[in-house]
Amino acid sequence: HQIYLARGGINEQGTIDTELEFYTNEGFIKNDKSDLKSVIPVPDDEFATYSALPSISWNIDLNKFLCAFETGIGFFQTTSEDGIAWEKPKLIANFPQRHSERKKDDIWYSYPTLVSDGEFENDHTTGKTGTFYYSNGEWGYRHHLVAREFDII
């Protein structure tokens, strides 16, 4: 229900090393998921209930990591200088109804992703402006791609 962190190296063949280190209360520990420490916790709202599906990029204008993620009440964003300590999340898009109160025909929102279209090759780097992509659709049916412009303030 929260967002955790793992890291791995790149071996001599250029592929990801299969031995991951997980961020815990003791720091990074190899192949041990028993004491995971959340890096992006559930926002302080009784109805948020979870943090999931992070879209993380290096934002060149902020000179920080920028993360957009989903909760039970909407999409949030937060920033970090090191990818471990994150600032207090800010709500950037409120859902019309909480995910926990959604009925079968209600619209569902998910998969937030920030992209600075045409400026960078992928969603790993963002700039001052771009497109905030997410999906919506009826629960259990097709999802539709939604695109909204964003501007870092």
mmCIF file of C-alpha atoms in Angstrom:
data_model
loop_
_atom_site.group_PDB
_atom_site.id
_atom_site.type_symbol
_atom_site.label_atom_id
_atom_site.label_comp_id
_atom_site.label_asym_id
_atom_site.label_seq_id
_atom_site.Cartn_x
_atom_site.Cartn_y
_atom_site.Cartn_z
ATOM 1 C CA HIS A 1 0.000 0.000 0.000
ATOM 2 C CA GLN A 2 3.059 2.227 -0.067
ATOM 3 C CA ILE A 3 5.967 2.835 -2.424
ATOM 4 C CA TYR A 4 9.249 1.135 -1.563
ATOM 5 C CA LEU A 5 12.718 1.215 -3.121
ATOM 6 C CA ALA A 6 15.083 -1.429 -4.468
ATOM 7 C CA ARG A 7 18.272 -1.007 -6.451
ATOM 8 C CA GLY A 8 20.497 -3.232 -8.495
ATOM 9 C CA GLY A 9 23.694 -2.858 -10.405
ATOM 10 C CA ILE A 10 24.519 -3.385 -14.047
ATOM 11 C CA ASN A 11 26.796 -6.376 -14.664
ATOM 12 C CA GLU A 12 29.619 -6.628 -17.233
ATOM 13 C CA GLN A 13 27.181 -7.866 -19.895
ATOM 14 C CA GLY A 14 25.133 -4.678 -19.515
ATOM 15 C CA THR A 15 22.118 -6.333 -17.899
ATOM 16 C CA ILE A 16 20.633 -5.686 -14.470
ATOM 17 C CA ASP A 17 22.198 -7.682 -11.667
ATOM 18 C CA THR A 18 19.599 -10.099 -10.250
ATOM 19 C CA GLU A 19 20.693 -9.482 -6.650
ATOM 20 C CA LEU A 20 18.698 -6.468 -5.552
ATOM 21 C CA GLU A 21 19.237 -4.337 -2.488
ATOM 22 C CA PHE A 22 16.040 -3.305 -0.706
ATOM 23 C CA TYR A 23 15.722 -0.095 1.285
ATOM 24 C CA THR A 24 14.922 -0.990 4.905
ATOM 25 C CA ASN A 25 15.004 0.655 8.317
ATOM 26 C CA GLU A 26 18.652 -0.516 8.434
ATOM 27 C CA GLY A 27 19.536 1.027 5.040
ATOM 28 C CA PHE A 28 20.028 -0.977 1.836
ATOM 29 C CA ILE A 29 20.189 -4.744 2.431
ATOM 30 C CA LYS A 30 20.763 -7.356 -0.294
ATOM 31 C CA ASN A 31 17.847 -9.731 -1.022
ATOM 32 C CA ASP A 32 16.018 -8.968 2.252
ATOM 33 C CA LYS A 33 12.420 -7.711 2.064
ATOM 34 C CA SER A 34 11.594 -8.379 5.717
ATOM 35 C CA ASP A 35 11.900 -4.802 7.030
ATOM 36 C CA LEU A 36 11.051 -2.571 4.074
ATOM 37 C CA LYS A 37 10.906 1.179 4.681
ATOM 38 C CA SER A 38 8.494 3.235 2.602
ATOM 39 C CA VAL A 39 10.070 6.085 0.641
ATOM 40 C CA ILE A 40 6.758 7.567 -0.545
ATOM 41 C CA PRO A 41 4.125 6.878 2.110
ATOM 42 C CA VAL A 42 0.367 7.178 1.791
ATOM 43 C CA PRO A 43 -0.522 10.908 1.924
ATOM 44 C CA ASP A 44 -1.970 12.186 5.182
ATOM 45 C CA ASP A 45 -5.648 11.738 4.309
ATOM 46 C CA GLU A 46 -7.891 9.066 5.798
ATOM 47 C CA PHE A 47 -9.366 8.270 2.363
ATOM 48 C CA ALA A 48 -6.105 8.127 0.371
ATOM 49 C CA THR A 49 -5.643 4.509 1.679
ATOM 50 C CA TYR A 50 -2.692 3.624 -0.618
ATOM 51 C CA SER A 51 0.192 4.990 -2.731
ATOM 52 C CA ALA A 52 0.893 3.180 -6.001
ATOM 53 C CA LEU A 53 2.048 3.294 -9.623
ATOM 54 C CA PRO A 54 4.799 5.924 -9.322
ATOM 55 C CA SER A 55 6.037 7.736 -12.421
ATOM 56 C CA ILE A 56 9.485 9.026 -11.472
ATOM 57 C CA SER A 57 11.664 11.277 -13.616
ATOM 58 C CA TRP A 58 14.634 13.567 -13.152
ATOM 59 C CA ASN A 59 13.250 17.080 -13.619
ATOM 60 C CA ILE A 60 15.920 19.364 -15.051
ATOM 61 C CA ASP A 61 14.131 22.581 -14.061
ATOM 62 C CA LEU A 62 13.715 21.548 -10.427
ATOM 63 C CA ASN A 63 17.070 19.725 -10.329
ATOM 64 C CA LYS A 64 15.226 17.008 -8.385
ATOM 65 C CA PHE A 65 13.425 13.746 -8.912
ATOM 66 C CA LEU A 66 9.733 14.318 -9.655
ATOM 67 C CA CYS A 67 7.146 11.658 -8.875
ATOM 68 C CA ALA A 68 3.453 11.471 -9.788
ATOM 69 C CA PHE A 69 1.499 8.621 -8.184
ATOM 70 C CA GLU A 70 -2.009 7.310 -7.573
ATOM 71 C CA THR A 71 -3.943 7.125 -4.294
ATOM 72 C CA GLY A 72 -7.547 6.321 -3.429
ATOM 73 C CA ILE A 73 -8.584 9.986 -3.760
ATOM 74 C CA GLY A 74 -6.493 11.320 -6.630
ATOM 75 C CA PHE A 75 -3.088 11.804 -8.166
ATOM 76 C CA PHE A 76 -0.310 13.314 -6.065
ATOM 77 C CA GLN A 77 3.167 14.612 -6.824
ATOM 78 C CA THR A 78 6.304 14.927 -4.736
ATOM 79 C CA THR A 79 9.992 15.724 -5.254
ATOM 80 C CA SER A 80 13.292 14.413 -3.900
ATOM 81 C CA GLU A 81 16.942 15.356 -4.203
ATOM 82 C CA ASP A 82 18.213 11.797 -3.708
ATOM 83 C CA GLY A 83 15.292 9.448 -4.527
ATOM 84 C CA ILE A 84 15.101 8.321 -0.883
ATOM 85 C CA ALA A 85 13.843 11.311 1.137
ATOM 86 C CA TRP A 86 10.703 12.734 -0.519
ATOM 87 C CA GLU A 87 8.880 15.973 0.266
ATOM 88 C CA LYS A 88 5.300 16.014 1.532
ATOM 89 C CA PRO A 89 3.060 14.939 -1.384
ATOM 90 C CA LYS A 90 0.713 17.490 -2.987
ATOM 91 C CA LEU A 91 -2.640 16.620 -4.559
ATOM 92 C CA ILE A 92 -2.560 17.492 -8.277
ATOM 93 C CA ALA A 93 -5.808 15.870 -9.469
ATOM 94 C CA ASN A 94 -8.770 14.918 -7.286
ATOM 95 C CA PHE A 95 -10.910 11.977 -8.435
ATOM 96 C CA PRO A 96 -14.680 12.685 -8.800
ATOM 97 C CA GLN A 97 -15.333 9.825 -6.365
ATOM 98 C CA ARG A 98 -12.985 7.947 -4.067
ATOM 99 C CA HIS A 99 -11.785 4.634 -5.465
ATOM 100 C CA SER A 100 -13.115 2.925 -2.324
ATOM 101 C CA GLU A 101 -16.633 4.279 -3.065
ATOM 102 C CA ARG A 102 -16.603 3.490 -6.765
ATOM 103 C CA LYS A 103 -19.583 1.592 -8.180
ATOM 104 C CA LYS A 104 -19.524 -0.670 -11.231
ATOM 105 C CA ASP A 105 -20.331 2.069 -13.775
ATOM 106 C CA ASP A 106 -18.210 4.818 -12.177
ATOM 107 C CA ILE A 107 -15.129 6.035 -14.001
ATOM 108 C CA TRP A 108 -11.818 4.729 -12.712
ATOM 109 C CA TYR A 109 -8.519 6.676 -12.989
ATOM 110 C CA SER A 110 -5.008 5.227 -12.922
ATOM 111 C CA TYR A 111 -1.467 5.033 -14.354
ATOM 112 C CA PRO A 112 -0.215 8.627 -13.953
ATOM 113 C CA THR A 113 2.823 9.436 -16.119
ATOM 114 C CA LEU A 114 4.648 12.707 -16.751
ATOM 115 C CA VAL A 115 6.331 13.207 -20.143
ATOM 116 C CA SER A 116 8.043 16.268 -21.615
ATOM 117 C CA ASP A 117 7.023 15.453 -25.203
ATOM 118 C CA GLY A 118 9.661 16.024 -27.857
ATOM 119 C CA GLU A 119 12.125 17.422 -25.332
ATOM 120 C CA PHE A 120 13.512 14.085 -24.082
ATOM 121 C CA GLU A 121 13.618 10.514 -25.434
ATOM 122 C CA ASN A 122 11.449 8.965 -22.691
ATOM 123 C CA ASP A 123 9.632 9.602 -19.408
ATOM 124 C CA HIS A 124 12.819 9.306 -17.298
ATOM 125 C CA THR A 125 13.630 13.020 -17.735
ATOM 126 C CA THR A 126 11.143 15.903 -17.606
ATOM 127 C CA GLY A 127 11.374 19.656 -17.978
ATOM 128 C CA LYS A 128 9.285 22.698 -17.070
ATOM 129 C CA THR A 129 6.380 21.682 -19.306
ATOM 130 C CA GLY A 130 4.967 18.525 -20.798
ATOM 131 C CA THR A 131 2.022 16.183 -20.794
ATOM 132 C CA PHE A 132 0.444 14.426 -17.836
ATOM 133 C CA TYR A 133 -0.902 11.117 -19.137
ATOM 134 C CA TYR A 134 -3.290 8.840 -17.268
ATOM 135 C CA SER A 135 -6.031 6.368 -18.031
ATOM 136 C CA ASN A 136 -9.719 6.358 -17.258
ATOM 137 C CA GLY A 137 -12.582 4.026 -17.952
ATOM 138 C CA GLU A 138 -15.345 1.975 -16.392
ATOM 139 C CA TRP A 139 -14.174 -0.609 -13.875
ATOM 140 C CA GLY A 140 -13.423 -3.895 -15.638
ATOM 141 C CA TYR A 141 -13.707 -2.432 -19.152
ATOM 142 C CA ARG A 142 -11.393 -0.681 -21.576
ATOM 143 C CA HIS A 143 -9.196 2.150 -20.421
ATOM 144 C CA HIS A 144 -8.831 5.375 -22.370
ATOM 145 C CA LEU A 145 -5.685 7.464 -22.545
ATOM 146 C CA VAL A 146 -6.104 11.014 -21.249
ATOM 147 C CA ALA A 147 -3.517 13.745 -21.832
ATOM 148 C CA ARG A 148 -3.343 17.072 -19.997
ATOM 149 C CA GLU A 149 -0.628 19.702 -20.224
ATOM 150 C CA PHE A 150 1.499 20.380 -17.147
ATOM 151 C CA ASP A 151 3.673 23.332 -16.204
ATOM 152 C CA ILE A 152 6.092 23.178 -13.267
ATOM 153 C CA ILE A 153 5.495 26.173 -11.019
#
